[in-house]
C-alpha positions as MATLAB code, in Angstrom:
seq = 'PPPTPHRPQWRRRRQLRPASRSPTSECDAPDRFAMEDRGGEIPAKRPPKPSDGGEDRLSAVPDELLIDILLKIRDASAAARTSVLSRRWRRVWTLLPELHFLPHNDPHRIRLALTAHEAPALGFLNVAVIDATPESMVVWLQIAARRLSGHLRLINTEENTSLDEAGERGAFELPCFEDAMSISLELGHLGLAVPSSGVFARLTNLFLNRVRLHGPSMLGDAVSWPQCPSLRRLIVHNA';
ca = [
     -43.070    6.609  -26.432;
     -44.345    4.155  -29.015;
     -43.225    0.557  -28.527;
     -40.261   -0.635  -30.400;
     -40.897   -3.105  -33.177;
     -39.160   -5.897  -31.247;
     -41.198   -5.701  -27.986;
     -44.315   -7.532  -29.201;
     -42.148  -10.391  -30.398;
     -40.478  -10.615  -26.944;
     -43.893  -10.842  -25.243;
     -44.962  -13.621  -27.568;
     -41.827  -15.565  -26.729;
     -42.554  -15.252  -23.004;
     -46.062  -16.569  -23.527;
     -44.673  -19.646  -25.265;
     -42.372  -20.575  -22.355;
     -43.798  -23.455  -20.231;
     -44.872  -22.475  -16.787;
     -42.960  -24.077  -13.923;
     -44.935  -26.667  -11.926;
     -45.838  -25.541   -8.468;
     -45.776  -27.957   -5.481;
     -49.531  -27.476   -5.147;
     -50.478  -27.807   -8.783;
     -53.739  -29.283   -9.940;
     -52.015  -32.592  -10.613;
     -51.342  -32.899   -6.869;
     -54.815  -31.860   -5.830;
     -56.336  -35.355   -5.530;
     -53.528  -36.517   -3.197;
     -53.851  -33.366   -1.107;
     -57.620  -33.725   -0.799;
     -57.298  -37.408    0.090;
     -54.840  -36.575    2.842;
     -57.182  -33.895    4.161;
     -60.047  -36.425    4.277;
     -57.855  -38.702    6.453;
     -57.162  -35.927    8.909;
     -53.714  -35.175    7.551;
     -52.378  -38.683    8.291;
     -50.182  -40.387    5.745;
     -50.900  -44.134    5.546;
     -47.998  -46.368    6.532;
     -46.645  -48.800    4.005;
     -47.577  -52.429    4.538;
     -44.640  -54.559    5.619;
     -43.667  -57.281    3.162;
     -45.110  -60.713    3.850;
     -42.644  -63.006    5.564;
     -41.238  -65.735    3.404;
     -42.435  -69.241    4.179;
     -39.237  -70.791    2.901;
     -37.701  -71.364    6.333;
     -40.890  -72.128    8.245;
     -41.080  -75.666    9.634;
     -44.802  -76.321    9.489;
     -44.373  -80.038   10.103;
     -43.020  -79.273   13.569;
     -46.368  -77.708   14.498;
     -48.332  -80.916   13.846;
     -49.347  -82.747   17.081;
     -47.534  -85.976   17.911;
     -50.797  -87.944   17.799;
     -51.393  -86.944   14.177;
     -47.794  -87.653   13.171;
     -48.005  -91.114   14.734;
     -51.252  -91.808   12.887;
     -49.616  -90.790    9.593;
     -46.588  -93.022   10.149;
     -48.773  -95.974   11.142;
     -50.389  -95.865    7.715;
     -46.982  -96.393    6.083;
     -46.738  -99.878    7.682;
     -42.984  -99.964    7.164;
     -40.683  -99.272   10.113;
     -37.682  -98.509    7.908;
     -39.626  -95.977    5.831;
     -41.086  -94.431    8.983;
     -37.595  -93.995   10.425;
     -36.431  -92.274    7.235;
     -39.066  -89.560    7.688;
     -36.918  -88.187   10.523;
     -35.078  -86.079    7.915;
     -38.244  -84.093    7.156;
     -38.434  -82.138   10.385;
     -36.870  -81.782   13.817;
     -40.012  -83.160   15.448;
     -40.078  -86.218   13.184;
     -36.669  -87.408   14.404;
     -38.151  -89.312   17.318;
     -41.814  -89.741   16.356;
     -41.264  -93.114   14.691;
     -39.861  -94.465   17.980;
     -43.268  -93.827   19.581;
     -45.211  -96.056   17.190;
     -47.297  -98.716   18.954;
     -46.777 -101.020   15.951;
     -43.648 -101.924   13.994;
     -43.762 -103.558   10.575;
     -40.592 -104.869    8.943;
     -40.821 -105.793    5.280;
     -38.647 -108.466    3.609;
     -34.972 -107.796    2.846;
     -34.464 -105.961    6.138;
     -31.096 -106.513    7.746;
     -31.682 -108.329   11.075;
     -29.283 -105.901   12.752;
     -31.490 -103.013   11.606;
     -34.460 -104.746   13.206;
     -32.472 -105.045   16.437;
     -31.476 -101.361   16.336;
     -35.064 -100.283   15.697;
     -36.335 -102.331   18.635;
     -33.596 -100.917   20.854;
     -34.506  -97.334   19.885;
     -38.227  -97.918   20.391;
     -39.586  -95.634   23.142;
     -43.351  -96.216   23.099;
     -44.863  -97.287   26.427;
     -45.994 -100.515   24.774;
     -45.305 -102.362   21.534;
     -48.706 -103.765   20.676;
     -47.921 -105.399   17.335;
     -44.644 -106.621   15.851;
     -44.862 -107.839   12.266;
     -41.647 -109.192   10.721;
     -41.269 -110.663    7.234;
     -37.927 -112.164    6.211;
     -36.587 -114.197    3.304;
     -34.352 -117.266    3.655;
     -33.679 -116.495    7.307;
     -31.056 -118.330    9.328;
     -31.240 -119.207   13.021;
     -28.486 -116.676   13.717;
     -30.444 -113.877   12.050;
     -33.453 -114.659   14.243;
     -31.546 -114.635   17.511;
     -30.170 -111.156   16.719;
     -33.490 -109.425   17.439;
     -35.883 -111.941   19.051;
     -34.511 -111.509   22.579;
     -35.126 -107.755   22.469;
     -38.571 -108.289   20.943;
     -39.516 -110.644   23.779;
     -38.790 -107.912   26.326;
     -40.599 -105.152   24.408;
     -43.698 -106.872   23.029;
     -46.957 -106.643   24.947;
     -49.398 -107.620   22.209;
     -49.120 -109.635   19.011;
     -46.169 -111.169   17.158;
     -46.307 -112.290   13.535;
     -43.168 -113.730   11.973;
     -43.111 -114.991    8.385;
     -40.030 -116.530    6.780;
     -40.361 -117.015    3.028;
     -38.046 -119.491    1.332;
     -36.933 -118.461   -2.129;
     -33.629 -120.267   -2.579;
     -33.855 -122.997    0.039;
     -35.042 -126.567   -0.394;
     -36.728 -128.569    2.362;
     -33.541 -130.565    3.019;
     -31.443 -127.394    3.162;
     -33.876 -125.857    5.622;
     -33.375 -128.799    7.961;
     -29.594 -128.449    7.693;
     -29.701 -124.821    8.811;
     -30.350 -125.788   12.397;
     -32.826 -124.256   14.798;
     -33.262 -121.242   17.012;
     -34.903 -121.105   20.425;
     -38.009 -119.034   20.805;
     -37.511 -116.773   23.821;
     -40.251 -116.451   26.381;
     -42.688 -113.674   25.436;
     -44.182 -113.084   28.870;
     -46.553 -110.311   27.766;
     -47.439 -111.517   24.265;
     -51.146 -112.140   23.684;
     -50.817 -113.982   20.356;
     -47.929 -115.483   18.387;
     -48.056 -116.500   14.728;
     -44.998 -118.230   13.252;
     -44.595 -119.282    9.618;
     -40.990 -120.386    9.479;
     -40.651 -122.109    6.124;
     -39.531 -125.313    7.872;
     -36.854 -123.409    9.760;
     -35.978 -125.265   12.964;
     -37.598 -124.072   16.194;
     -36.739 -125.102   19.737;
     -39.440 -124.359   22.277;
     -38.189 -122.954   25.580;
     -37.917 -125.357   28.487;
     -38.537 -122.629   31.048;
     -40.378 -119.352   31.307;
     -44.080 -118.566   31.326;
     -46.117 -117.121   28.445;
     -48.459 -115.611   31.000;
     -50.791 -113.688   28.647;
     -50.621 -115.889   25.542;
     -54.129 -116.811   24.365;
     -53.523 -117.691   20.671;
     -50.663 -119.663   19.098;
     -50.405 -120.403   15.361;
     -47.565 -122.526   13.929;
     -47.114 -123.184   10.209;
     -44.229 -125.003    8.482;
     -42.226 -125.322   11.673;
     -39.574 -127.976   12.343;
     -39.548 -128.658   16.071;
     -36.179 -129.324   17.710;
     -34.927 -129.946   21.214;
     -35.903 -132.130   24.158;
     -39.116 -130.246   24.935;
     -42.120 -131.383   22.945;
     -44.867 -129.058   21.742;
     -47.219 -130.482   24.346;
     -44.817 -129.467   27.082;
     -44.398 -125.987   25.634;
     -48.128 -125.276   25.551;
     -48.921 -126.981   28.839;
     -50.752 -125.254   31.657;
     -47.619 -124.257   33.617;
     -46.042 -122.488   30.632;
     -49.158 -121.147   28.876;
     -51.842 -120.736   31.557;
     -54.003 -118.435   29.398;
     -53.815 -120.361   26.095;
     -57.227 -120.748   24.481;
     -56.459 -121.520   20.843;
     -53.680 -123.603   19.245;
     -53.397 -124.125   15.468;
     -50.580 -126.198   13.931;
     -50.028 -126.763   10.189;
     -47.240 -128.650    8.414;
     -45.136 -128.955   11.538;
];
């Protein structure tokens, strides 16, 4: 029978309907071919890079390098404060072969630092103080005498003390530094009593500047052969 008048219109409507996308359409062809070239293997996703936020890189640095870094600071108090940077840095400053104390350091802090020092040898102790008193010297000098095996430099700068006031402050006794190789004292006319006993066995150089000598022992007795058998050089200024 002849087609009805509505059938051609129905066919045209079917031709206008969008075709459903097949799983293997041409749009997927490149991915399918790429997978076939790799032997059917699907590449694994790369794991995300670990965050460096919690990594303690400072702890991986060798002790020798850390010690060299802290030596360049030339400030024992600042070196001790670096212990907050890393677990390894908490004790590195105690291994320094040199300790430098800048002015305005509390003498008790100097004593604590010397007590905590763990290096096999303290080769250089450099202490600078301002308007020191005999009591403030005694606080740490005894410990320094036991720890030092190299060079001592002590400088007392007077900012608010006259010459007469310096004499009224009294004197402190220098303990026997048995292993010290050189001692340099600039005391700002602070009183110094030389020890009557003990041997400075390794002392080769002694420098005294602005020192007020006290006590029964004279300087000649203190630097005599029995007490300083290795002394080679003695320099005295304004004593």
